[in-house]
Short mmCIF file of C-alpha atoms in Angstrom, two decimals:
data_model
loop_
_atom_site.label_atom_id
_atom_site.label_comp_id
_atom_site.label_asym_id
_atom_site.label_seq_id
_atom_site.Cartn_x
_atom_site.Cartn_y
_atom_site.Cartn_z
CA MET H 1 120.82 61.80 221.83
CA ALA H 2 120.00 65.03 223.71
CA ASP H 3 121.59 68.26 222.50
CA LYS H 4 124.57 69.32 224.57
CA LYS H 5 123.78 72.31 226.79
CA PRO H 6 125.92 75.33 225.80
CA SER H 7 128.59 76.35 228.30
CA ASN H 8 128.44 79.60 230.28
CA ARG H 9 131.06 81.09 227.95
CA GLU H 10 128.97 80.21 224.88
CA GLN H 11 125.78 81.55 226.49
CA ILE H 12 127.48 84.82 227.45
CA LYS H 13 128.80 85.16 223.88
CA GLN H 14 125.27 84.75 222.49
CA ILE H 15 123.86 87.22 225.01
CA VAL H 16 126.49 89.86 224.22
CA ALA H 17 125.76 89.46 220.51
CA GLY H 18 122.08 90.07 221.28
CA ILE H 19 122.99 93.16 223.34
CA GLU H 20 125.02 94.60 220.46
CA ASP H 21 122.13 94.06 218.09
CA GLY H 22 119.81 95.62 220.68
CA ILE H 23 122.01 98.74 220.94
CA GLN H 24 121.68 99.33 217.20
CA GLN H 25 117.89 99.01 217.44
CA ILE H 26 117.61 101.23 220.53
CA PHE H 27 118.84 104.31 218.67
CA GLN H 28 115.58 104.87 216.85
CA SER H 29 113.59 107.80 218.21
CA GLU H 30 110.61 106.02 219.81
CA ARG H 31 112.59 102.97 220.91
CA TYR H 32 115.21 105.21 222.45
CA LEU H 33 112.63 106.95 224.67
CA GLU H 34 111.27 103.54 225.70
CA TYR H 35 114.79 102.46 226.63
CA LEU H 36 115.34 105.63 228.73
CA ARG H 37 112.11 104.86 230.59
CA THR H 38 113.49 101.39 231.38
CA MET H 39 116.79 102.97 232.46
CA SER H 40 114.93 105.29 234.85
CA ARG H 41 113.49 102.24 236.64
CA PHE H 42 116.81 100.34 236.70
CA HIS H 43 119.23 103.25 237.07
CA THR H 44 121.59 101.24 239.32
CA TYR H 45 121.93 98.39 236.80
CA SER H 46 124.69 98.01 234.22
CA VAL H 47 123.97 99.13 230.66
CA ASN H 48 124.19 95.50 229.49
CA ASN H 49 121.57 94.29 231.96
CA THR H 50 119.32 97.31 231.36
CA ILE H 51 119.35 96.53 227.64
CA LEU H 52 118.66 92.83 228.31
CA ILE H 53 115.67 93.65 230.55
CA HIS H 54 114.38 96.19 228.03
CA MET H 55 114.64 93.70 225.14
CA GLN H 56 112.75 90.99 227.03
CA MET H 57 110.19 93.05 228.99
CA PRO H 58 110.12 96.80 228.26
CA ASN H 59 107.48 97.42 230.96
CA ALA H 60 109.44 95.69 233.76
CA THR H 61 109.61 97.75 236.96
CA GLN H 62 111.44 95.61 239.56
CA VAL H 63 113.24 92.30 239.09
CA ALA H 64 114.71 89.70 241.44
CA GLY H 65 115.63 86.02 241.44
CA PHE H 66 113.17 83.24 242.32
CA ASN H 67 114.55 82.72 245.84
CA LYS H 68 114.92 86.44 246.57
CA TRP H 69 111.24 87.04 245.81
CA LYS H 70 110.34 84.15 248.11
CA ASN H 71 112.73 84.70 251.04
CA GLN H 72 113.15 88.48 251.11
CA PHE H 73 109.82 89.77 249.80
CA GLY H 74 107.39 86.99 250.74
CA ARG H 75 106.23 86.60 247.13
CA HIS H 76 106.29 83.63 244.76
CA VAL H 77 106.61 83.42 241.00
CA LYS H 78 103.32 82.61 239.26
CA LYS H 79 103.06 79.20 237.63
CA GLY H 80 104.13 79.17 233.97
CA GLU H 81 106.07 82.45 234.09
CA LYS H 82 109.33 82.53 232.13
CA GLY H 83 112.33 84.28 233.65
CA LEU H 84 114.29 87.16 232.12
CA THR H 85 117.95 86.48 231.38
CA VAL H 86 120.56 88.85 232.84
CA ILE H 87 124.30 88.58 233.39
CA ALA H 88 125.49 88.08 236.98
CA PRO H 89 129.07 88.24 238.27
CA THR H 90 130.35 84.93 239.65
CA PRO H 91 133.99 85.60 240.57
CA PHE H 92 136.06 82.85 242.14
CA LYS H 93 139.21 83.00 244.27
CA LYS H 94 142.41 81.23 243.40
CA LYS H 95 145.73 80.90 245.20
CA ILE H 96 148.86 81.58 243.18
CA GLU H 97 152.59 81.66 243.89
CA GLU H 98 154.59 84.71 242.91
CA MET H 99 157.90 86.34 243.67
CA LYS H 100 158.06 88.28 246.90
CA LEU H 101 158.99 91.90 246.14
CA ASP H 102 160.71 94.45 248.34
CA PRO H 103 158.03 97.07 249.21
CA GLU H 104 160.44 99.98 248.60
CA THR H 105 162.61 98.89 245.66
CA ARG H 106 160.08 96.44 244.13
CA ALA H 107 163.05 94.13 243.48
CA PRO H 108 162.72 90.36 244.12
CA VAL H 109 163.59 89.32 247.69
CA LEU H 110 166.36 86.70 247.92
CA ASP H 111 166.93 84.13 250.66
CA SER H 112 170.27 83.32 252.30
CA GLU H 113 171.19 81.07 249.36
CA GLY H 114 170.47 83.76 246.79
CA LYS H 115 167.25 82.16 245.57
CA VAL H 116 164.08 84.18 244.91
CA VAL H 117 161.60 83.93 247.76
CA MET H 118 158.15 82.85 246.62
CA GLU H 119 154.93 83.71 248.43
CA GLU H 120 151.33 82.58 248.12
CA ARG H 121 148.66 85.13 247.28
CA GLU H 122 144.91 84.86 246.76
CA ILE H 123 143.48 86.55 243.68
CA GLU H 124 139.90 86.99 242.48
CA ILE H 125 139.15 86.08 238.88
CA PRO H 126 136.10 87.87 237.43
CA LEU H 127 133.62 85.58 235.69
CA PHE H 128 130.02 86.02 234.61
CA LYS H 129 127.12 83.68 234.00
CA PRO H 130 123.54 84.06 232.74
CA VAL H 131 120.88 83.91 235.46
CA LYS H 132 117.09 84.16 235.49
CA VAL H 133 115.16 86.95 237.21
CA PHE H 134 111.44 87.72 237.33
CA ASP H 135 109.58 91.02 237.23
CA VAL H 136 107.21 91.88 240.08
CA SER H 137 104.30 91.53 237.63
CA GLN H 138 105.23 87.83 237.34
CA THR H 139 104.87 87.30 241.09
CA GLU H 140 102.16 87.42 243.72
CA GLY H 141 102.10 87.52 247.51
CA ARG H 142 102.88 90.07 250.19
CA PRO H 143 102.57 93.73 249.05
CA LEU H 144 105.88 95.37 248.28
CA PRO H 145 107.22 98.21 250.39
CA SER H 146 107.47 101.55 248.57
CA LEU H 147 111.01 101.73 247.18
CA VAL H 148 110.82 105.17 245.54
CA THR H 149 109.15 108.34 246.76
CA ASP H 150 107.61 109.96 243.69
CA LEU H 151 107.05 113.69 243.48
CA THR H 152 104.48 113.84 240.69
CA GLY H 153 101.82 116.45 241.27
CA ASN H 154 103.15 117.37 244.71
CA VAL H 155 103.23 121.11 244.12
CA GLN H 156 103.80 121.81 247.81
CA HIS H 157 107.26 120.16 247.57
CA TYR H 158 108.37 121.97 244.42
CA GLU H 159 110.59 124.48 246.26
CA ALA H 160 112.20 121.69 248.29
CA PHE H 161 112.86 119.70 245.12
CA MET H 162 114.40 122.71 243.38
CA GLU H 163 116.62 123.27 246.41
CA ALA H 164 117.73 119.62 246.12
CA LEU H 165 118.68 120.34 242.49
CA ARG H 166 120.62 123.45 243.56
CA ARG H 167 122.59 121.43 246.11
CA THR H 168 123.26 118.72 243.54
CA SER H 169 124.45 121.15 240.86
CA PRO H 170 128.22 121.80 240.59
CA MET H 171 127.38 125.39 239.54
CA PRO H 172 125.03 127.98 241.13
CA ILE H 173 121.57 128.18 239.49
CA TYR H 174 119.91 131.53 238.75
CA MET H 175 116.40 132.32 237.50
CA GLU H 176 116.59 135.14 234.95
CA PRO H 177 114.90 136.27 231.71
CA LEU H 178 116.20 134.44 228.63
CA ARG H 179 115.26 134.79 224.99
CA PRO H 180 112.21 132.79 223.81
CA GLY H 181 113.11 129.20 222.90
CA LEU H 182 116.05 129.09 225.32
CA ASP H 183 115.00 127.36 228.54
CA GLY H 184 118.42 127.20 230.14
CA LEU H 185 122.08 128.09 229.69
CA CYS H 186 125.22 126.55 231.19
CA ASN H 187 128.04 129.10 231.03
CA PHE H 188 131.42 127.35 231.35
CA THR H 189 133.29 130.68 231.45
CA LYS H 190 131.25 132.23 234.28
CA GLN H 191 130.62 128.81 235.87
CA THR H 192 126.90 129.52 236.23
CA ILE H 193 123.59 127.97 235.19
CA THR H 194 120.73 130.27 234.17
CA ILE H 195 117.14 129.00 233.88
CA ARG H 196 114.46 131.06 232.13
CA GLU H 197 112.14 132.50 234.73
CA GLY H 198 108.36 132.26 234.40
CA MET H 199 108.23 128.68 233.05
CA SER H 200 106.01 125.94 234.45
CA GLN H 201 107.36 123.83 237.29
CA VAL H 202 107.85 120.82 235.00
CA GLN H 203 109.74 122.91 232.42
CA THR H 204 111.88 124.46 235.14
CA VAL H 205 112.81 121.10 236.68
CA CYS H 206 113.61 119.49 233.30
CA ALA H 207 115.67 122.47 232.12
CA SER H 208 117.55 122.51 235.43
CA VAL H 209 118.45 118.80 235.21
CA HIS H 210 119.49 119.30 231.56
CA GLU H 211 121.88 122.14 232.44
CA ILE H 212 123.17 120.34 235.57
CA THR H 213 124.13 117.46 233.26
CA HIS H 214 126.08 119.86 231.04
CA ALA H 215 127.79 121.28 234.14
CA THR H 216 128.61 117.78 235.43
CA LEU H 217 129.73 116.13 232.19
CA HIS H 218 130.79 118.81 229.78
CA ASN H 219 132.37 121.23 232.22
CA LYS H 220 134.92 118.48 232.85
CA GLU H 221 135.29 118.28 229.09
CA HIS H 222 135.91 122.04 228.96
CA THR H 223 138.53 121.80 231.76
CA ARG H 224 140.23 118.84 230.07
CA LEU H 225 140.50 120.66 226.76
CA THR H 226 141.78 123.84 228.43
CA ALA H 227 144.46 121.88 230.32
CA ALA H 228 145.56 120.04 227.17
CA ALA H 229 145.70 123.31 225.21
CA GLY H 230 148.33 124.61 227.64
CA ASP H 231 150.70 121.78 226.78
CA GLU H 232 152.05 122.51 223.30
CA ALA H 233 153.85 119.17 223.11
CA LYS H 234 150.65 117.27 223.77
CA GLU H 235 148.07 116.76 221.08
CA PRO H 236 144.72 118.11 222.34
CA PRO H 237 141.96 115.49 222.71
CA LYS H 238 139.11 115.44 220.26
CA PRO H 239 136.18 117.38 221.78
CA LYS H 240 132.64 116.04 221.83
CA ASP H 241 130.49 117.61 219.14
CA GLU H 242 127.58 119.80 220.20
CA ASN H 243 124.95 117.26 219.11
CA THR H 244 126.52 114.54 221.28
CA MET H 245 126.54 116.85 224.30
CA GLU H 246 122.87 117.73 223.71
CA VAL H 247 121.89 114.05 223.31
CA GLU H 248 123.65 113.20 226.60
CA ALA H 249 122.13 116.13 228.50
CA GLU H 250 118.58 115.60 227.21
CA SER H 251 118.79 111.83 227.73
CA VAL H 252 119.88 112.24 231.36
CA SER H 253 117.19 114.89 231.94
CA TYR H 254 114.49 112.63 230.46
CA THR H 255 115.67 109.63 232.53
CA VAL H 256 115.81 111.57 235.81
CA CYS H 257 112.40 113.17 235.22
CA GLN H 258 110.88 109.77 234.39
CA TYR H 259 112.29 108.38 237.65
CA TYR H 260 110.40 111.07 239.58
CA GLY H 261 107.24 110.61 237.49
CA ILE H 262 107.57 114.01 235.80
CA GLU H 263 106.20 113.82 232.26
CA THR H 264 108.31 115.57 229.61
CA GLY H 265 108.11 115.58 225.83
CA ALA H 266 111.89 115.22 225.23
CA ASN H 267 111.38 116.93 221.86
CA SER H 268 115.08 117.41 221.22
CA LEU H 269 115.57 113.61 221.06
CA GLY H 270 113.61 113.38 217.81
CA TYR H 271 116.82 113.37 215.79
CA ILE H 272 118.44 110.51 217.74
CA ALA H 273 118.30 108.11 214.76
CA THR H 274 120.12 110.62 212.54
CA TRP H 275 122.69 111.39 215.24
CA SER H 276 123.48 107.70 215.81
CA LYS H 277 123.55 106.63 212.14
CA ASP H 278 127.27 107.23 211.49
CA ARG H 279 128.54 106.23 214.92
CA SER H 280 130.27 102.94 215.67
CA LEU H 281 128.93 100.39 218.15
CA PRO H 282 131.63 101.22 220.78
CA GLU H 283 130.72 104.92 220.49
CA LEU H 284 127.01 104.21 220.95
CA LYS H 285 127.64 101.94 223.93
CA ALA H 286 130.00 104.51 225.48
CA SER H 287 127.24 107.13 225.23
CA LEU H 288 124.77 104.79 226.95
CA GLU H 289 127.35 104.13 229.71
CA THR H 290 127.84 107.88 230.20
CA ILE H 291 124.08 108.56 230.31
CA SER H 292 123.42 105.66 232.70
CA LYS H 293 126.19 106.56 235.17
CA THR H 294 125.31 110.27 235.15
CA ALA H 295 121.57 109.67 235.66
CA ASN H 296 122.28 107.27 238.52
CA ALA H 297 124.65 109.76 240.21
CA LEU H 298 122.14 112.63 239.89
CA ILE H 299 119.20 110.56 241.18
CA THR H 300 121.24 109.36 244.16
CA SER H 301 122.32 112.93 244.99
CA ILE H 302 118.85 114.45 244.51
CA ASP H 303 117.24 111.77 246.70
CA ARG H 304 119.79 112.38 249.46
CA HIS H 305 119.49 116.17 249.37
CA PHE H 306 115.68 116.07 249.12
CA ALA H 307 115.48 113.89 252.25
CA GLU H 308 117.79 116.30 254.09
CA ILE H 309 115.74 119.34 253.04
CA CYS H 310 112.45 117.71 254.04
CA LYS H 311 113.94 117.02 257.48
CA GLU H 312 115.25 120.59 257.77
CA ARG H 313 111.89 122.10 256.78
CA GLY H 314 109.72 119.70 258.74
CA ILE H 315 108.09 118.24 255.63
CA ASP H 316 106.51 114.90 256.48
CA LEU H 317 106.20 112.79 253.31
CA THR H 318 103.61 110.55 254.98
CA ALA H 319 101.22 113.48 254.50
CA VAL H 320 101.03 112.52 250.81
CA GLN H 321 98.65 109.81 249.60
CA TRP H 322 99.43 108.22 246.23
CA GLY H 323 96.81 107.15 243.73
CA ASP H 324 97.03 104.00 241.62
CA ALA H 325 99.39 104.00 238.65
CA GLN H 326 97.55 105.08 235.50
CA ALA H 327 98.60 104.79 231.88
CA ALA H 328 100.14 107.98 230.47
CA THR H 329 101.67 108.92 227.15
CA GLY H 330 104.60 107.07 225.61
CA GLY H 331 104.03 103.85 227.56
CA SER H 332 104.82 105.49 230.90
CA VAL H 333 102.63 105.69 233.99
CA ARG H 334 101.44 108.59 236.13
CA ARG H 335 100.53 108.62 239.82
CA VAL H 336 98.59 111.50 241.34
CA ALA H 337 99.68 112.68 244.79
CA THR H 338 97.16 114.19 247.16
CA VAL H 339 98.30 116.11 250.24
CA VAL H 340 96.31 114.86 253.24
CA ASN H 341 94.35 117.65 254.91
CA GLY H 342 92.41 116.63 257.99
CA ILE H 343 91.40 113.19 259.29
CA ASP H 344 88.92 111.04 257.39
CA LYS H 345 85.92 109.50 259.15
CA GLU H 346 87.32 105.95 259.29
CA THR H 347 90.69 107.04 260.73
CA ALA H 348 88.97 109.36 263.20
CA GLY H 349 86.86 106.44 264.44
CA LYS H 350 89.95 104.26 264.89
CA ILE H 351 91.79 107.00 266.83
CA ASN H 352 88.71 107.55 269.01
CA LYS H 353 88.49 103.83 269.77
CA ASP H 354 92.24 103.59 270.54
CA ILE H 355 92.14 106.53 272.97
CA LYS H 356 89.11 105.12 274.81
CA ALA H 357 90.89 101.76 275.11
CA GLN H 358 93.59 103.51 277.19
CA LYS H 359 90.89 104.28 279.84
CA LEU H 360 92.22 107.77 280.43
CA LYS H 361 90.04 110.44 282.06
CA CYS H 362 89.27 112.38 278.89
CA LYS H 363 86.46 112.96 276.43
CA VAL H 364 86.89 112.43 272.66
CA SER H 365 84.58 113.91 270.05
CA ILE H 366 84.78 113.90 266.24
CA GLU H 367 84.26 117.38 264.74
CA GLY H 368 84.33 117.19 260.93
CA ASP H 369 87.87 116.34 259.89
CA LYS H 370 89.26 116.93 263.40
CA LEU H 371 89.16 115.20 266.79
CA ARG H 372 88.72 117.13 270.01
CA VAL H 373 90.20 115.60 273.16
CA SER H 374 89.31 117.39 276.38
CA SER H 375 90.29 116.75 279.96
CA PRO H 376 90.61 118.82 283.14
CA SER H 377 94.15 117.42 283.53
CA ARG H 378 97.04 118.65 281.41
CA ASP H 379 98.94 115.48 282.34
CA THR H 380 96.16 113.38 280.82
CA LEU H 381 96.30 115.35 277.56
CA GLN H 382 100.07 114.84 277.47
CA GLU H 383 99.52 111.09 277.95
CA VAL H 384 97.09 111.08 275.00
CA ILE H 385 99.60 112.92 272.77
CA ALA H 386 102.44 110.58 273.81
CA PHE H 387 100.25 107.56 273.05
CA LEU H 388 99.17 108.85 269.61
CA LYS H 389 102.77 109.66 268.65
CA GLY H 390 103.60 105.99 269.12
CA GLN H 391 100.84 104.85 266.72
CA ASP H 392 100.82 104.70 262.92
CA TYR H 393 97.66 105.97 261.24
CA GLY H 394 99.22 106.38 257.80
CA GLN H 395 99.51 110.17 258.11
CA PRO H 396 101.11 112.70 260.47
CA LEU H 397 98.96 114.13 263.24
CA GLN H 398 99.06 117.76 264.37
CA TYR H 399 98.23 118.86 267.90
CA VAL H 400 96.73 122.36 268.09
CA ASN H 401 94.99 124.53 270.70
CA TYR H 402 96.66 122.61 273.52
CA ARG H 403 95.92 124.42 276.78
#
């Protein structure tokens, strides 16, 4: 007789037990950094599902269901690949009868005979079930569109990225001299963030994200404690200890920097195993929830502000060509960005051919990494520019010396 397949409830119970065991294992220094790298790639996912993906495939980068890969991305799962188990919401709606209440008094409404009037209402009952998803490495087919614009190595965009951090920060950021060993300072009294001037761009970005996290998370903590202190009848809440605040800030900074491909040592996370040793499972999970939600909020805000700034400053991100992903330290990957300068020979030939196909009265010549288009008619030159603006050559084109 075949074994009875476990119910959804039993499967979920087993999965949750595995997650709880996984949380305990995560809080070991090297494993913790590996988990944060997974979180950076799945920053919109729940903590439970991030842990599940990390336990089954730490190097996963993008997951989707069998049909989603096929119908939405034009890819199919390779033969013999085993899916990753995650938890998916499967709520269902149910109609119930309940007493009709007066909207003002909230008292039951009675009919002419003095009986309580009943009304039908539809409610949604939250349920979950285990489902299978597959990582992109388990599929093949149509190339994926770029989902994330990395900033690694793109020195030209450093000022724009820092401005995005300034707009994201709840406190103003200043660059000033600080004592050696202190990269940044979040002052809750003055409501300012100070970053040590003269550091490398990577150090400056990481320190800024670290202090922005303090300003976002722990400034609220400071306000909450101050408000509670003013109420003598109310027992003040227990504050977070300094180590917990540092773990949260450094974890968020590491996750955000990993998302943007910025390599950082995260040295202050070396004591994570000691910090977590005496903490209960609910406390550890609560910290992961806090780190996940904060990192997701910061990434979303930085992306939005960065796009706005690029538009304001006329920065065209198509002018950056990305190299293949290469192995880096700690199991992460690095991609080198090269700012396109000039037109390569192959692209120049294609542009030349396309212009000639328009049969306009103009002459096209390739001069090194530039194309010269000449014509006695200004209208013809304008037609050429209008035509080229409607084409996609994988990089922005600049039109100079037009006369």
